[in-house]
Short mmCIF file of C-alpha atoms in Angstrom, two decimals:
data_model
loop_
_atom_site.label_atom_id
_atom_site.label_comp_id
_atom_site.label_asym_id
_atom_site.label_seq_id
_atom_site.Cartn_x
_atom_site.Cartn_y
_atom_site.Cartn_z
CA MET G 1 -90.67 3.37 -83.70
CA PRO G 2 -94.17 4.90 -83.73
CA VAL G 3 -95.98 5.51 -80.49
CA THR G 4 -99.94 5.19 -81.12
CA SER G 5 -102.43 7.40 -79.48
CA GLU G 6 -103.78 4.21 -77.50
CA ARG G 7 -100.44 3.98 -75.97
CA LEU G 8 -100.31 7.74 -75.01
CA ALA G 9 -103.86 7.32 -73.49
CA ARG G 10 -102.99 4.15 -71.60
CA PHE G 11 -99.72 6.03 -70.13
CA ALA G 12 -101.70 8.97 -69.23
CA THR G 13 -104.33 6.99 -67.37
CA LEU G 14 -101.98 4.84 -65.40
CA ALA G 15 -99.71 7.71 -64.53
CA GLY G 16 -102.38 10.25 -63.75
CA LEU G 17 -100.99 12.65 -66.25
CA SER G 18 -102.96 14.90 -68.77
CA VAL G 19 -101.32 14.54 -72.15
CA THR G 20 -101.64 17.83 -74.06
CA THR G 21 -99.91 19.18 -77.24
CA ALA G 22 -97.27 20.83 -75.02
CA ASN G 23 -96.08 17.65 -73.47
CA ALA G 24 -96.96 14.95 -75.85
CA GLN G 25 -93.80 14.99 -77.55
CA GLN G 26 -91.84 14.35 -74.33
CA VAL G 27 -93.85 11.27 -73.74
CA ILE G 28 -93.34 10.12 -77.20
CA ASP G 29 -89.65 10.61 -77.20
CA HIS G 30 -89.44 8.60 -73.90
CA PHE G 31 -91.24 5.52 -75.40
CA THR G 32 -89.43 5.77 -78.84
CA GLY G 33 -86.13 5.67 -77.14
CA LEU G 34 -87.21 2.85 -75.08
CA ARG G 35 -88.43 0.74 -77.91
CA ARG G 36 -85.60 1.49 -79.94
CA GLY G 37 -82.89 0.53 -77.48
CA ARG G 38 -84.89 -2.71 -76.54
CA LEU G 39 -85.06 -3.72 -80.14
CA ILE G 40 -81.28 -3.07 -80.45
CA ILE G 41 -80.58 -5.31 -77.33
CA LEU G 42 -82.96 -8.04 -78.57
CA THR G 43 -81.27 -8.47 -82.05
CA ILE G 44 -78.30 -9.51 -79.96
CA ALA G 45 -80.13 -11.50 -77.13
CA VAL G 46 -82.31 -13.55 -79.28
CA PRO G 47 -79.63 -15.20 -81.38
CA LEU G 48 -77.49 -15.70 -78.08
CA ALA G 49 -80.59 -17.41 -76.36
CA CYS G 50 -80.88 -19.62 -79.51
CA LEU G 51 -77.22 -20.58 -79.60
CA THR G 52 -76.96 -21.35 -75.83
CA GLY G 53 -80.56 -22.70 -75.40
CA ASP G 54 -80.68 -20.28 -72.48
CA PRO G 55 -83.93 -18.31 -71.82
CA PHE G 56 -82.27 -15.91 -69.49
CA TYR G 57 -80.85 -13.92 -72.33
CA LEU G 58 -84.40 -13.21 -73.77
CA VAL G 59 -85.44 -11.69 -70.14
CA LEU G 60 -82.20 -9.72 -70.18
CA GLY G 61 -82.73 -8.37 -73.73
CA TRP G 62 -86.19 -7.14 -72.80
CA CYS G 63 -85.38 -5.47 -69.48
CA ALA G 64 -81.77 -4.42 -69.79
CA VAL G 65 -82.68 -0.95 -71.47
CA SER G 66 -84.91 -0.05 -68.48
CA VAL G 67 -81.81 -0.62 -66.27
CA PHE G 68 -79.01 0.94 -68.08
CA ARG G 69 -80.95 3.67 -69.97
CA ASP G 70 -80.64 6.05 -66.94
CA LEU G 71 -77.27 4.97 -65.50
CA ARG G 72 -74.75 7.73 -65.29
CA LEU G 73 -71.63 8.07 -63.15
CA PRO G 74 -71.39 9.56 -60.73
CA ALA G 75 -74.85 9.29 -59.32
CA ARG G 76 -76.35 12.42 -58.10
CA GLY G 77 -78.00 12.75 -54.54
CA SER G 78 -81.55 11.48 -54.69
CA ARG G 79 -84.94 12.10 -52.97
CA PRO G 80 -87.04 8.93 -53.48
CA HIS G 81 -90.63 9.15 -54.83
CA ASP G 82 -92.97 8.01 -52.26
CA ASP G 83 -95.03 5.94 -54.60
CA THR G 84 -91.92 3.79 -55.86
CA ASP G 85 -91.12 2.61 -52.24
CA ILE G 86 -93.16 -0.69 -52.77
CA TYR G 87 -91.21 -1.46 -56.13
CA ARG G 88 -87.90 -0.77 -54.28
CA ARG G 89 -88.92 -3.34 -51.47
CA ALA G 90 -89.81 -5.82 -54.16
CA TRP G 91 -86.31 -5.15 -55.75
CA LEU G 92 -84.56 -5.64 -52.36
CA LEU G 93 -86.44 -8.88 -51.74
CA GLY G 94 -85.73 -10.17 -55.25
CA SER G 95 -82.07 -9.41 -54.97
CA GLY G 96 -81.65 -11.12 -51.62
CA ALA G 97 -83.53 -14.20 -53.10
CA SER G 98 -81.37 -14.18 -56.07
CA VAL G 99 -78.06 -14.01 -54.27
CA VAL G 100 -78.96 -16.80 -52.13
CA ALA G 101 -80.16 -19.00 -55.11
CA CYS G 102 -77.04 -18.24 -57.25
CA GLY G 103 -74.75 -19.20 -54.17
CA TYR G 104 -76.64 -22.22 -53.57
CA LEU G 105 -76.42 -23.37 -57.13
CA LEU G 106 -72.70 -22.61 -57.55
CA ILE G 107 -71.81 -24.41 -54.33
CA ASP G 108 -74.19 -27.54 -54.80
CA LYS G 109 -74.25 -27.89 -58.66
CA GLY G 110 -70.87 -26.62 -59.46
CA ALA G 111 -69.44 -23.65 -61.34
CA THR G 112 -70.57 -24.21 -65.02
CA PRO G 113 -69.90 -21.45 -67.66
CA ALA G 114 -73.70 -20.82 -67.87
CA ARG G 115 -73.96 -20.39 -64.08
CA LEU G 116 -70.94 -18.09 -63.93
CA ALA G 117 -72.13 -16.02 -66.66
CA HIS G 118 -75.61 -15.68 -64.87
CA ALA G 119 -73.84 -14.70 -61.65
CA ALA G 120 -71.81 -12.02 -63.43
CA ILE G 121 -74.88 -10.50 -64.98
CA VAL G 122 -76.80 -10.46 -61.77
CA ILE G 123 -73.92 -8.70 -59.89
CA ILE G 124 -73.70 -6.07 -62.70
CA VAL G 125 -77.49 -5.46 -62.50
CA ALA G 126 -77.51 -5.40 -58.85
CA ALA G 127 -74.80 -2.60 -58.74
CA ALA G 128 -76.51 -0.67 -61.59
CA VAL G 129 -80.14 -0.52 -60.42
CA PRO G 130 -79.34 1.68 -57.25
CA LEU G 131 -77.04 4.05 -59.30
CA ALA G 132 -79.86 4.42 -61.91
CA ALA G 133 -82.55 4.84 -59.25
CA ARG G 134 -80.49 7.71 -57.68
CA ASN G 135 -80.29 9.46 -61.03
CA LEU G 136 -83.89 9.24 -61.78
CA THR G 137 -85.01 10.64 -58.34
CA ALA G 138 -82.20 13.30 -58.16
CA GLU G 139 -84.17 16.31 -59.54
CA PRO G 140 -86.23 18.35 -57.23
CA ALA G 141 -90.11 17.92 -57.62
CA PRO G 142 -91.28 20.33 -60.25
CA GLU G 143 -94.04 22.91 -59.55
CA ALA G 144 -97.57 21.51 -60.44
CA SER G 145 -98.21 24.53 -62.54
CA ASP G 146 -95.17 23.90 -64.84
CA ASP G 147 -96.63 21.52 -67.45
CA THR G 148 -93.21 20.32 -68.83
CA ALA G 149 -91.69 19.85 -65.43
CA LEU G 150 -94.59 17.86 -64.25
CA THR G 151 -94.33 15.54 -67.35
CA VAL G 152 -90.63 15.16 -66.59
CA SER G 153 -91.53 14.19 -63.16
CA THR G 154 -94.11 11.73 -64.13
CA ILE G 155 -91.89 10.03 -66.70
CA ARG G 156 -89.12 9.84 -63.95
CA ARG G 157 -91.45 8.06 -61.44
CA TRP G 158 -92.70 5.78 -64.20
CA SER G 159 -89.16 4.97 -65.18
CA THR G 160 -88.14 4.32 -61.60
CA ARG G 161 -91.05 1.93 -61.21
CA THR G 162 -89.89 0.15 -64.50
CA LEU G 163 -86.29 0.06 -63.27
CA TYR G 164 -87.18 -1.83 -60.03
CA LEU G 165 -89.44 -4.20 -61.85
CA ALA G 166 -86.97 -4.88 -64.66
CA GLY G 167 -83.99 -5.27 -62.46
CA THR G 168 -85.85 -7.77 -60.17
CA ALA G 169 -86.97 -9.68 -63.11
CA ILE G 170 -83.29 -9.88 -64.38
CA VAL G 171 -81.85 -10.95 -61.03
CA LEU G 172 -84.52 -13.58 -60.32
CA SER G 173 -84.38 -15.11 -63.91
CA GLY G 174 -80.52 -15.16 -63.55
CA ALA G 175 -80.99 -17.27 -60.55
CA LEU G 176 -83.88 -19.52 -61.59
CA LEU G 177 -83.60 -20.03 -65.32
CA THR G 178 -81.03 -22.72 -66.79
CA PRO G 179 -80.13 -23.45 -70.30
CA TRP G 180 -82.38 -25.84 -72.06
CA GLN G 181 -81.05 -29.41 -71.97
CA PRO G 182 -82.36 -32.08 -74.61
CA PRO G 183 -84.34 -34.73 -72.81
CA GLN G 184 -82.42 -37.88 -71.68
CA ARG G 185 -83.58 -41.24 -72.79
CA GLU G 186 -85.23 -43.21 -70.03
CA LEU G 187 -83.02 -45.91 -68.94
CA PRO G 188 -84.51 -49.36 -68.77
CA GLU G 189 -85.18 -50.67 -65.28
CA TYR G 190 -82.10 -51.99 -63.85
CA SER G 191 -81.79 -55.66 -62.58
CA MET G 192 -78.68 -57.07 -61.26
CA PRO G 193 -77.00 -59.43 -63.80
CA LYS G 194 -76.62 -62.96 -62.82
CA THR G 195 -73.10 -63.98 -62.34
CA PHE G 196 -70.95 -66.43 -64.33
CA PRO G 197 -70.05 -69.70 -62.83
CA LYS G 198 -66.44 -69.69 -61.63
CA HIS G 199 -65.60 -73.31 -62.40
CA THR G 200 -63.57 -74.34 -65.53
CA ALA G 201 -65.09 -76.67 -67.95
CA GLU G 202 -62.89 -79.51 -69.03
CA PHE G 203 -62.61 -81.75 -72.11
CA THR G 204 -60.78 -84.46 -73.70
CA THR G 205 -61.47 -83.47 -77.25
CA VAL G 206 -63.30 -80.72 -78.87
CA ASP G 207 -65.76 -82.70 -81.14
CA GLU G 208 -67.64 -79.59 -81.97
CA TYR G 209 -68.08 -76.06 -80.75
CA LYS G 210 -70.43 -73.23 -81.41
CA GLU G 211 -70.15 -69.37 -80.98
CA PRO G 212 -72.49 -67.47 -78.81
CA THR G 213 -75.38 -65.72 -80.62
CA CYS G 214 -76.95 -63.09 -78.35
CA PRO G 215 -74.79 -60.05 -77.64
CA TRP G 216 -77.67 -57.85 -76.24
CA ILE G 217 -79.67 -60.11 -73.99
CA ASP G 218 -80.21 -59.29 -70.50
CA GLU G 219 -79.73 -62.66 -69.02
CA MET G 220 -76.00 -62.81 -68.59
CA ASP G 221 -75.69 -66.61 -68.02
CA ASP G 222 -78.03 -67.59 -70.69
CA PRO G 223 -76.53 -70.38 -72.94
CA CYS G 224 -76.56 -68.28 -75.97
CA ARG G 225 -74.17 -65.91 -74.18
CA SER G 226 -71.43 -68.57 -73.84
CA TRP G 227 -69.30 -70.61 -76.39
CA LEU G 228 -70.59 -74.23 -76.37
CA VAL G 229 -68.09 -77.00 -76.47
CA ASN G 230 -69.53 -80.51 -77.05
CA GLY G 231 -72.99 -79.06 -76.49
CA GLU G 232 -72.10 -77.69 -72.94
CA PRO G 233 -71.42 -74.09 -71.99
CA PHE G 234 -67.84 -73.24 -71.73
CA PRO G 235 -68.13 -70.41 -69.21
CA GLN G 236 -64.38 -69.51 -68.88
CA ALA G 237 -64.18 -68.15 -72.58
CA ALA G 238 -65.26 -64.62 -73.05
CA PRO G 239 -68.27 -64.42 -75.54
CA TYR G 240 -67.83 -60.84 -76.81
CA VAL G 241 -65.45 -58.10 -76.99
CA ILE G 242 -66.48 -54.41 -76.89
CA ARG G 243 -64.75 -52.13 -79.57
CA LYS G 244 -65.32 -48.53 -80.47
CA GLY G 245 -68.39 -48.23 -82.60
CA GLY G 246 -70.79 -50.92 -83.62
CA ALA G 247 -72.16 -53.90 -81.59
CA PRO G 248 -70.02 -56.25 -79.56
CA ARG G 249 -67.85 -58.59 -81.66
CA ARG G 250 -67.22 -62.38 -80.88
CA ALA G 251 -64.21 -62.95 -78.76
CA PRO G 252 -61.52 -65.00 -80.40
CA PHE G 253 -61.85 -68.85 -80.02
CA ALA G 254 -59.85 -71.43 -81.91
CA ARG G 255 -59.61 -75.25 -82.08
CA SER G 256 -56.44 -77.06 -82.91
CA PRO G 257 -56.55 -79.49 -86.11
CA GLY G 258 -56.21 -82.24 -83.79
CA LYS G 259 -59.35 -81.12 -81.69
CA LYS G 260 -57.48 -81.69 -78.51
CA ALA G 261 -56.73 -78.07 -77.51
CA VAL G 262 -58.53 -74.47 -77.75
CA VAL G 263 -57.24 -70.88 -77.48
CA TYR G 264 -59.59 -68.34 -76.06
CA LEU G 265 -59.98 -64.99 -74.24
CA ASP G 266 -60.48 -65.81 -70.57
CA ARG G 267 -63.93 -64.21 -69.41
CA HIS G 268 -62.55 -63.15 -66.01
CA ASP G 269 -58.96 -61.95 -66.21
CA ARG G 270 -58.89 -60.88 -70.04
CA ARG G 271 -56.05 -62.94 -70.98
CA MET G 272 -55.35 -65.34 -74.04
CA VAL G 273 -55.51 -68.91 -72.83
CA TYR G 274 -54.14 -72.23 -74.20
CA GLN G 275 -56.34 -75.21 -72.68
CA ASP G 276 -55.99 -78.94 -73.42
CA THR G 277 -56.34 -81.99 -71.19
CA ASN G 278 -53.43 -81.09 -69.14
CA GLY G 279 -54.98 -77.81 -67.98
CA VAL G 280 -54.64 -74.13 -68.74
CA ARG G 281 -51.77 -71.97 -69.69
CA HIS G 282 -51.63 -68.18 -70.10
CA LEU G 283 -50.41 -66.73 -73.45
CA THR G 284 -50.48 -63.01 -72.65
CA GLY G 285 -51.03 -60.53 -69.81
CA VAL G 286 -54.30 -58.77 -69.23
CA LEU G 287 -55.69 -57.19 -72.50
CA ALA G 288 -58.09 -54.35 -73.30
CA ASP G 289 -60.74 -55.28 -75.77
CA THR G 290 -59.14 -53.15 -78.39
CA GLU G 291 -55.82 -55.27 -77.89
CA VAL G 292 -57.42 -58.65 -78.30
CA PRO G 293 -55.33 -60.68 -81.02
CA THR G 294 -56.64 -63.35 -83.50
CA PRO G 295 -55.47 -66.99 -82.59
CA THR G 296 -54.59 -69.57 -85.16
CA PHE G 297 -52.93 -73.01 -84.79
CA ALA G 298 -50.00 -74.03 -87.00
CA GLY G 299 -47.89 -77.09 -87.40
CA GLN G 300 -50.80 -79.31 -86.35
CA ASN G 301 -51.47 -78.87 -82.66
CA ARG G 302 -47.83 -77.66 -81.67
CA TYR G 303 -47.84 -73.95 -82.44
CA VAL G 304 -50.15 -71.23 -81.56
CA ALA G 305 -49.76 -67.81 -83.45
CA LEU G 306 -51.50 -64.66 -81.93
CA THR G 307 -51.62 -62.00 -84.77
CA ARG G 308 -52.41 -58.25 -84.26
CA ASP G 309 -50.05 -55.50 -85.27
CA GLY G 310 -47.42 -58.33 -85.51
CA ALA G 311 -47.40 -61.99 -84.59
CA ARG G 312 -46.49 -63.79 -81.32
CA ILE G 313 -45.74 -67.48 -81.99
CA THR G 314 -45.70 -69.82 -79.12
CA ASP G 315 -44.41 -73.58 -79.16
CA THR G 316 -46.68 -75.62 -76.93
CA ARG G 317 -44.06 -78.06 -76.27
CA THR G 318 -41.41 -75.68 -74.99
CA TRP G 319 -43.57 -72.73 -74.17
CA THR G 320 -40.84 -70.50 -75.96
CA THR G 321 -42.09 -67.59 -78.04
CA VAL G 322 -40.93 -65.64 -80.89
CA SER G 323 -42.30 -62.22 -82.06
CA ILE G 324 -42.49 -61.12 -85.61
CA PRO G 325 -43.18 -57.44 -85.84
CA GLY G 326 -45.41 -56.33 -88.84
CA ALA G 327 -46.86 -59.68 -89.54
CA ARG G 328 -50.61 -59.72 -90.34
CA ARG G 329 -51.09 -63.31 -90.84
CA VAL G 330 -49.32 -66.59 -90.15
CA HIS G 331 -49.83 -68.95 -93.20
CA ASP G 332 -47.71 -72.05 -92.21
CA LEU G 333 -45.47 -73.15 -89.32
CA ASN G 334 -43.48 -76.27 -88.86
CA GLU G 335 -40.12 -77.31 -87.28
CA SER G 336 -38.06 -75.71 -90.21
CA GLY G 337 -39.72 -72.34 -90.35
CA ILE G 338 -42.35 -70.00 -90.44
CA VAL G 339 -44.38 -68.35 -93.18
CA VAL G 340 -46.17 -65.04 -92.68
CA THR G 341 -47.52 -61.98 -94.60
CA THR G 342 -46.96 -58.48 -93.94
CA ALA G 343 -48.45 -55.29 -95.61
CA SER G 344 -46.31 -55.78 -98.72
CA LYS G 345 -44.25 -59.00 -98.50
CA VAL G 346 -44.47 -62.80 -98.06
CA LEU G 347 -41.73 -63.97 -95.74
CA VAL G 348 -40.18 -67.25 -95.00
CA LEU G 349 -38.46 -67.06 -91.58
CA ASP G 350 -36.66 -69.36 -89.26
CA HIS G 351 -37.69 -69.97 -85.73
CA TRP G 352 -35.63 -66.95 -84.56
CA GLY G 353 -37.51 -64.64 -86.75
CA ARG G 354 -34.58 -64.28 -89.28
CA ALA G 355 -35.78 -63.98 -93.02
CA ARG G 356 -34.80 -66.76 -95.25
CA MET G 357 -36.69 -65.76 -98.45
CA ASN G 358 -39.09 -62.96 -99.48
CA LEU G 359 -41.68 -62.46 -102.11
CA PRO G 360 -43.66 -59.31 -103.07
CA LEU G 361 -47.29 -59.80 -101.87
CA ARG G 362 -49.71 -59.39 -104.61
CA LYS G 363 -52.73 -57.23 -104.53
CA ILE G 364 -55.82 -59.42 -104.89
CA ARG G 365 -59.26 -58.16 -105.79
CA ASP G 366 -61.90 -58.60 -103.08
CA ASP G 367 -63.73 -61.18 -105.30
CA ALA G 368 -60.70 -63.15 -105.97
CA PRO G 369 -59.58 -66.13 -103.74
CA GLU G 370 -56.43 -65.41 -101.78
CA ASP G 371 -53.00 -66.92 -102.34
CA THR G 372 -51.82 -69.54 -99.88
CA TYR G 373 -48.52 -70.64 -98.87
CA TYR G 374 -46.84 -73.78 -97.63
CA LEU G 375 -43.28 -74.75 -96.29
CA ARG G 376 -42.12 -78.45 -96.52
CA PRO G 377 -41.37 -79.81 -93.06
CA ASP G 378 -37.56 -80.17 -94.04
CA GLY G 379 -37.62 -76.40 -95.21
CA LYS G 380 -36.20 -77.35 -98.77
CA ARG G 381 -39.35 -76.36 -100.61
CA PHE G 382 -41.85 -73.38 -100.59
CA VAL G 383 -45.13 -73.57 -102.58
CA ALA G 384 -47.40 -70.64 -103.30
CA ILE G 385 -50.96 -71.42 -104.71
CA ARG G 386 -52.18 -68.49 -106.74
CA GLY G 387 -55.87 -68.23 -106.03
CA ARG G 388 -56.86 -66.18 -109.13
CA GLU G 389 -54.84 -68.10 -111.61
CA MET G 390 -55.21 -71.51 -109.90
CA ASN G 391 -51.50 -72.28 -110.54
CA VAL G 392 -49.02 -73.69 -108.06
CA GLU G 393 -45.53 -72.24 -107.86
CA THR G 394 -42.50 -73.88 -106.13
CA PHE G 395 -39.57 -72.11 -104.81
CA ASP G 396 -36.20 -72.92 -103.03
CA PRO G 397 -36.21 -71.10 -99.80
CA GLU G 398 -32.37 -71.23 -99.68
CA THR G 399 -31.94 -69.19 -102.87
CA GLY G 400 -35.54 -67.77 -103.59
CA ARG G 401 -35.11 -69.16 -107.14
CA ARG G 402 -38.60 -70.50 -108.60
CA LEU G 403 -38.28 -74.10 -109.54
CA SER G 404 -41.53 -74.58 -111.30
CA ASP G 405 -44.95 -73.07 -112.23
CA VAL G 406 -47.74 -75.44 -113.07
CA THR G 407 -51.45 -75.63 -113.45
CA PRO G 408 -53.17 -78.77 -112.40
CA THR G 409 -55.95 -80.20 -114.57
CA PHE G 410 -58.61 -81.64 -112.51
CA PRO G 411 -61.07 -84.12 -113.82
CA GLY G 412 -64.24 -82.60 -115.23
CA ASP G 413 -64.91 -79.01 -114.39
CA ASP G 414 -63.33 -79.32 -111.04
CA PHE G 415 -60.42 -76.88 -110.14
CA ILE G 416 -57.97 -76.47 -107.11
CA ASP G 417 -59.49 -75.48 -103.86
CA ILE G 418 -56.88 -75.50 -101.23
CA GLY G 419 -53.55 -76.97 -100.59
CA LEU G 420 -53.15 -79.60 -97.66
CA GLY G 421 -49.50 -79.55 -97.35
CA TRP G 422 -47.01 -82.53 -97.73
CA SER G 423 -48.21 -86.05 -97.14
CA LYS G 424 -46.48 -88.44 -94.97
CA LYS G 425 -45.63 -90.28 -98.07
CA GLY G 426 -43.89 -87.25 -99.55
CA PRO G 427 -46.01 -85.65 -102.40
CA PHE G 428 -47.87 -82.41 -101.95
CA LEU G 429 -51.72 -82.78 -101.45
CA VAL G 430 -54.38 -80.80 -102.95
CA ARG G 431 -58.34 -80.67 -102.65
CA GLY G 432 -60.68 -79.99 -105.50
CA TYR G 433 -63.48 -77.42 -105.17
CA GLU G 434 -66.39 -79.24 -106.68
CA SER G 435 -65.62 -82.78 -105.62
CA GLU G 436 -63.76 -82.12 -102.42
CA ARG G 437 -61.51 -84.94 -103.42
CA VAL G 438 -57.92 -84.97 -102.30
CA TYR G 439 -55.15 -85.48 -104.86
CA TYR G 440 -51.42 -86.02 -104.93
CA LEU G 441 -49.74 -83.24 -106.91
CA GLU G 442 -46.34 -83.50 -108.76
CA LEU G 443 -45.06 -80.08 -108.24
CA ALA G 444 -42.61 -80.27 -111.12
CA THR G 445 -45.10 -81.41 -113.85
CA GLY G 446 -48.54 -80.64 -112.49
CA ARG G 447 -49.62 -84.30 -112.63
CA LEU G 448 -52.41 -85.31 -110.34
CA TRP G 449 -53.48 -88.81 -109.02
CA ARG G 450 -55.96 -89.92 -106.45
CA ARG G 451 -54.59 -90.53 -102.88
CA ASP G 452 -54.85 -93.98 -101.64
CA ARG G 453 -57.32 -94.60 -98.84
#
C-alpha cells in the first residue's frame, strides 16, 4: 500500500509537521497500516452491502478502521488535545441525534432485522470511540525538540480527529441510511366500484345464455361482467372465480337439457345454486374460489352433478344427495343408476353409490375423441362408444359380460359423432358427425336406419 510523496506533503501541511528523513517512516507506516486495514474491511463490507442493498455497510467499511485501530482494553487515563475539542463535540452531538433517530425508527416503524443490526453497530461504535480516544490521548505531550516524539504526538492528534469524524459518520449513517428497496409500481387511481343489483332475475325458460367477456374491466356492473340470460343480465350468478396464478376464470354456469333450470355460483354468498320457475335452492355451503365444482345435468332435468375431487349428485325432485368419492366425471344418470369415471375405472353405480359394474378406463391420446357411456333407463344394458375406433360395445351391467361389439356404417363418408341414449320407442340413438342426422342403431348387429320425424 504505497504512500506517495504528495500524500506526505499534504499531511505535513495540514498537521503543521515538518517531514524529515528521521520521521518519514513513522508517517508512512501509519498511513500504510490505515490503508491496509481499510482494504481488508472493505472486501467484506462491499459484498455485504450488495447482498443486503444497504449502503450503511459501505460507510462502516470505510470508517471502521479509524475507530477500532486504536481500541485497547483497559483504556489508560487521558489528557485531551485542545485542538480536538470541536471534533469531540461534533461526535457527542452526532451520537445524541443517532440515538434519538434509532429509537424513533424502532418504535414507529418496527424492529426489522436491518434496523436491529444498525442499532447494534451504533451501540458498539458509541462504546468504542471514547475508549479509543482515551488511548490516543494517554501519552504525555512530547518535548518539541524530540523529533520522533513530536511526530508520534502529531499522528495521535490526527488520529483522534479522524476517530471522532469516523465515529460520527458511522452512528449518523446507521440511523439515517436504510436498505435499498425496489421501486413499487404506481397503483392506478382508485375509484369506488359500482355495486351489483340485489334483485334476483327470473325466467320461465332459458332460450339462450352467454358468458361474461371482460374479467379485467373497471366498471363492475357493465353487462360484459355478467352472465346474460335471454339477452338480459343475470346479476345473481358470479361471472368469474379467482384461482392461484393466471387470469380470472369463468364461474360455473349450466343449463338443463329442458331449458327450464340453471345451476350457477351465487355472486353474493358464493354457494352453488339451482334455480327454476319455482325459485332458488342452495346445493352447497359457502365455497372458496378454489373449491368451486363443475355442474352438469343428467337424467334430463332431474339430476344435478357437482364434480370436483369426487361427485355430489342431487335429485331435484326429492332433494336427496349421494356422494361418490374419486369420481372425476358423471357420464349418465337415470332412475336405474349412475355412470361415472374415476382416475382408472368406469363405474356403473346404483343410487346409493354401490358399484354394479366396472371397466378399466382407457388412456386416450389428446387428439382422439373421448369414450362416452350410456345406461339404459331400466338398467339392463350399458353402452360404451369408443371415440377412437368408432365402435359401439354393449354390456350386461348385472354380470359385466360384453354382449356385442359393432361398428356402424354410415352413408357416404359420415361416421358416428355421439350417442343420444335410448329413444322412447326403444332403440338406441346415434348422430352422424358430418350430416348431424340422427339414426336408430341396432346394438346387436350395428344396423342403422333413419329416425321417423
